Amino acid sequence: QVQVVESGGGLVQPGGSLTLSCTVSGFTLDDSAIGWFRQAPGKGREGVSCLSSRDRSRYYVDSVKGRFTISGDNDKKTVYLQMNNLRPEDTAVYYCAADRALYPCALTRNRYDIWGQGTQVTVSS
């Protein structure tokens, strides 16, 4: 079964850190791109970061540059999103998405065909 599963969300205070994980099954990361997207209440789904194992491309939306880091472990079939210095405006449901033949990766949601169920990240004091 081809799927991606997110984990690692939770409640954190402003300035805190969280690491999200995206674990894939039914395919490998070798030729795949993984994108992280987020959707806040009342807003559209926004591309946050992406990583392509094939050409090692990685991108970040401007609002998270310098705070978020994406990385991958092909052996564990997992892509991580390390989030530091979190802000209340980072509060959203975070989704992992995959495409098995995309490179370079992209922050455009219609480039991905496998989506997870999402994990909630809440930044609040």
PDB file of C-alpha atoms in Angstrom:
ATOM      1  CA  GLN A   1       0.000   0.000   0.000  1.00  0.00           C
ATOM      2  CA  VAL A   2       1.389   3.357  -1.064  1.00  0.00           C
ATOM      3  CA  GLN A   3       1.053   5.921   1.684  1.00  0.00           C
ATOM      4  CA  VAL A   4       2.722   8.619   3.771  1.00  0.00           C
ATOM      5  CA  VAL A   5       2.157   9.124   7.492  1.00  0.00           C
ATOM      6  CA  GLU A   6       2.993  12.249   9.483  1.00  0.00           C
ATOM      7  CA  SER A   7       3.874  12.369  13.155  1.00  0.00           C
ATOM      8  CA  GLY A   8       5.398  14.710  15.707  1.00  0.00           C
ATOM      9  CA  GLY A   9       2.860  17.498  15.979  1.00  0.00           C
ATOM     10  CA  GLY A  10       1.792  18.993  19.268  1.00  0.00           C
ATOM     11  CA  LEU A  11       1.496  22.085  21.433  1.00  0.00           C
ATOM     12  CA  VAL A  12       4.575  24.243  21.918  1.00  0.00           C
ATOM     13  CA  GLN A  13       5.250  27.689  23.318  1.00  0.00           C
ATOM     14  CA  PRO A  14       6.456  30.532  21.081  1.00  0.00           C
ATOM     15  CA  GLY A  15      10.180  30.188  20.532  1.00  0.00           C
ATOM     16  CA  GLY A  16      10.041  26.438  21.007  1.00  0.00           C
ATOM     17  CA  SER A  17      10.895  23.587  18.644  1.00  0.00           C
ATOM     18  CA  LEU A  18       9.227  20.553  17.122  1.00  0.00           C
ATOM     19  CA  THR A  19      10.341  17.929  14.650  1.00  0.00           C
ATOM     20  CA  LEU A  20       7.783  16.463  12.260  1.00  0.00           C
ATOM     21  CA  SER A  21       8.346  13.120  10.568  1.00  0.00           C
ATOM     22  CA  CYS A  22       6.957  11.823   7.294  1.00  0.00           C
ATOM     23  CA  THR A  23       7.352   8.074   6.838  1.00  0.00           C
ATOM     24  CA  VAL A  24       6.545   6.518   3.484  1.00  0.00           C
ATOM     25  CA  SER A  25       5.518   2.964   2.663  1.00  0.00           C
ATOM     26  CA  GLY A  26       4.975   1.118  -0.569  1.00  0.00           C
ATOM     27  CA  PHE A  27       7.748   3.045  -2.336  1.00  0.00           C
ATOM     28  CA  THR A  28      11.234   4.379  -1.705  1.00  0.00           C
ATOM     29  CA  LEU A  29      12.569   7.895  -1.343  1.00  0.00           C
ATOM     30  CA  ASP A  30      15.323   7.319  -3.901  1.00  0.00           C
ATOM     31  CA  ASP A  31      13.534   8.991  -6.814  1.00  0.00           C
ATOM     32  CA  SER A  32      10.817  10.726  -4.846  1.00  0.00           C
ATOM     33  CA  ALA A  33      10.091  14.250  -3.736  1.00  0.00           C
ATOM     34  CA  ILE A  34       8.512  15.019  -0.395  1.00  0.00           C
ATOM     35  CA  GLY A  35       6.718  18.252   0.316  1.00  0.00           C
ATOM     36  CA  TRP A  36       5.515  19.677   3.596  1.00  0.00           C
ATOM     37  CA  PHE A  37       2.387  21.820   3.426  1.00  0.00           C
ATOM     38  CA  ARG A  38       0.324  23.514   6.094  1.00  0.00           C
ATOM     39  CA  GLN A  39      -3.199  24.811   6.411  1.00  0.00           C
ATOM     40  CA  ALA A  40      -4.284  27.262   9.075  1.00  0.00           C
ATOM     41  CA  PRO A  41      -7.968  27.740   9.947  1.00  0.00           C
ATOM     42  CA  GLY A  42      -9.730  29.722   7.244  1.00  0.00           C
ATOM     43  CA  LYS A  43      -6.705  29.741   4.941  1.00  0.00           C
ATOM     44  CA  GLY A  44      -5.540  27.789   1.934  1.00  0.00           C
ATOM     45  CA  ARG A  45      -2.930  25.039   1.966  1.00  0.00           C
ATOM     46  CA  GLU A  46       0.561  26.547   1.755  1.00  0.00           C
ATOM     47  CA  GLY A  47       3.785  24.894   0.658  1.00  0.00           C
ATOM     48  CA  VAL A  48       6.359  25.084   3.471  1.00  0.00           C
ATOM     49  CA  SER A  49       9.341  23.037   2.364  1.00  0.00           C
ATOM     50  CA  CYS A  50      10.298  20.241  -0.009  1.00  0.00           C
ATOM     51  CA  LEU A  51      13.105  17.814  -0.669  1.00  0.00           C
ATOM     52  CA  SER A  52      13.988  15.675  -3.668  1.00  0.00           C
ATOM     53  CA  SER A  53      16.290  12.717  -3.064  1.00  0.00           C
ATOM     54  CA  ARG A  54      17.189  12.398  -6.733  1.00  0.00           C
ATOM     55  CA  ASP A  55      18.750  15.807  -7.268  1.00  0.00           C
ATOM     56  CA  ARG A  56      19.003  16.879  -3.616  1.00  0.00           C
ATOM     57  CA  SER A  57      16.961  20.011  -4.300  1.00  0.00           C
ATOM     58  CA  ARG A  58      15.300  21.583  -1.310  1.00  0.00           C
ATOM     59  CA  TYR A  59      13.236  24.741  -0.943  1.00  0.00           C
ATOM     60  CA  TYR A  60      11.570  26.742   1.808  1.00  0.00           C
ATOM     61  CA  VAL A  61       8.823  29.320   1.810  1.00  0.00           C
ATOM     62  CA  ASP A  62      10.246  32.708   2.814  1.00  0.00           C
ATOM     63  CA  SER A  63       8.400  32.827   6.139  1.00  0.00           C
ATOM     64  CA  VAL A  64      10.274  29.777   7.501  1.00  0.00           C
ATOM     65  CA  LYS A  65      13.755  30.306   6.051  1.00  0.00           C
ATOM     66  CA  GLY A  66      16.369  30.209   8.782  1.00  0.00           C
ATOM     67  CA  ARG A  67      13.953  28.527  11.208  1.00  0.00           C
ATOM     68  CA  PHE A  68      12.914  25.255   9.539  1.00  0.00           C
ATOM     69  CA  THR A  69      15.204  22.546   8.164  1.00  0.00           C
ATOM     70  CA  ILE A  70      14.158  19.615   5.989  1.00  0.00           C
ATOM     71  CA  SER A  71      16.199  16.429   5.856  1.00  0.00           C
ATOM     72  CA  GLY A  72      15.769  12.831   4.796  1.00  0.00           C
ATOM     73  CA  ASP A  73      16.882   9.346   5.791  1.00  0.00           C
ATOM     74  CA  ASN A  74      16.360   7.047   2.819  1.00  0.00           C
ATOM     75  CA  ASP A  75      17.132   3.916   4.845  1.00  0.00           C
ATOM     76  CA  LYS A  76      14.377   4.797   7.315  1.00  0.00           C
ATOM     77  CA  LYS A  77      12.133   6.029   4.480  1.00  0.00           C
ATOM     78  CA  THR A  78      11.506   9.143   6.525  1.00  0.00           C
ATOM     79  CA  VAL A  79      11.733  12.870   5.869  1.00  0.00           C
ATOM     80  CA  TYR A  80      11.984  15.241   8.805  1.00  0.00           C
ATOM     81  CA  LEU A  81      10.981  18.869   9.239  1.00  0.00           C
ATOM     82  CA  GLN A  82      12.885  20.432  12.126  1.00  0.00           C
ATOM     83  CA  MET A  83      11.037  23.569  13.231  1.00  0.00           C
ATOM     84  CA  ASN A  84      12.816  26.041  15.518  1.00  0.00           C
ATOM     85  CA  ASN A  85      11.841  29.413  16.929  1.00  0.00           C
ATOM     86  CA  LEU A  86       8.186  28.652  16.335  1.00  0.00           C
ATOM     87  CA  ARG A  87       5.709  31.507  16.132  1.00  0.00           C
ATOM     88  CA  PRO A  88       1.947  31.625  16.697  1.00  0.00           C
ATOM     89  CA  GLU A  89       1.481  32.143  12.962  1.00  0.00           C
ATOM     90  CA  ASP A  90       3.041  28.697  12.377  1.00  0.00           C
ATOM     91  CA  THR A  91      -0.061  27.151  13.936  1.00  0.00           C
ATOM     92  CA  ALA A  92      -1.669  24.886  11.344  1.00  0.00           C
ATOM     93  CA  VAL A  93      -2.291  21.328  10.297  1.00  0.00           C
ATOM     94  CA  TYR A  94       0.896  20.140   8.617  1.00  0.00           C
ATOM     95  CA  TYR A  95       0.639  17.691   5.742  1.00  0.00           C
ATOM     96  CA  CYS A  96       3.259  15.544   4.082  1.00  0.00           C
ATOM     97  CA  ALA A  97       2.920  14.810   0.381  1.00  0.00           C
ATOM     98  CA  ALA A  98       4.925  12.688  -2.035  1.00  0.00           C
ATOM     99  CA  ASP A  99       5.516  12.296  -5.719  1.00  0.00           C
ATOM    100  CA  ARG A 100       7.535   9.312  -6.896  1.00  0.00           C
ATOM    101  CA  ALA A 101       9.116  10.962  -9.939  1.00  0.00           C
ATOM    102  CA  LEU A 102       9.373  14.695  -9.184  1.00  0.00           C
ATOM    103  CA  TYR A 103      12.648  16.562  -9.387  1.00  0.00           C
ATOM    104  CA  PRO A 104      13.482  19.173  -8.531  1.00  0.00           C
ATOM    105  CA  CYS A 105      10.917  19.300  -5.764  1.00  0.00           C
ATOM    106  CA  ALA A 106       8.234  21.998  -5.707  1.00  0.00           C
ATOM    107  CA  LEU A 107       6.097  23.881  -3.217  1.00  0.00           C
ATOM    108  CA  THR A 108       3.037  23.545  -5.442  1.00  0.00           C
ATOM    109  CA  ARG A 109       0.418  21.185  -4.080  1.00  0.00           C
ATOM    110  CA  ASN A 110      -0.804  19.914  -7.458  1.00  0.00           C
ATOM    111  CA  ARG A 111       2.634  18.390  -8.150  1.00  0.00           C
ATOM    112  CA  TYR A 112       2.043  15.747  -5.450  1.00  0.00           C
ATOM    113  CA  ASP A 113      -0.278  12.765  -5.643  1.00  0.00           C
ATOM    114  CA  ILE A 114       0.148  10.997  -2.292  1.00  0.00           C
ATOM    115  CA  TRP A 115      -1.021  12.838   0.814  1.00  0.00           C
ATOM    116  CA  GLY A 116      -1.029  12.089   4.506  1.00  0.00           C
ATOM    117  CA  GLN A 117      -3.795  12.837   6.982  1.00  0.00           C
ATOM    118  CA  GLY A 118      -1.978  15.732   8.638  1.00  0.00           C
ATOM    119  CA  THR A 119      -0.658  16.501  12.100  1.00  0.00           C
ATOM    120  CA  GLN A 120      -1.663  19.499  14.210  1.00  0.00           C
ATOM    121  CA  VAL A 121       0.957  22.017  15.301  1.00  0.00           C
ATOM    122  CA  THR A 122      -0.175  24.640  17.800  1.00  0.00           C
ATOM    123  CA  VAL A 123       2.116  27.440  18.931  1.00  0.00           C
ATOM    124  CA  SER A 124       0.663  29.189  21.931  1.00  0.00           C
ATOM    125  CA  SER A 125       1.588  30.370  25.405  1.00  0.00           C
TER     126      SER A 125
END
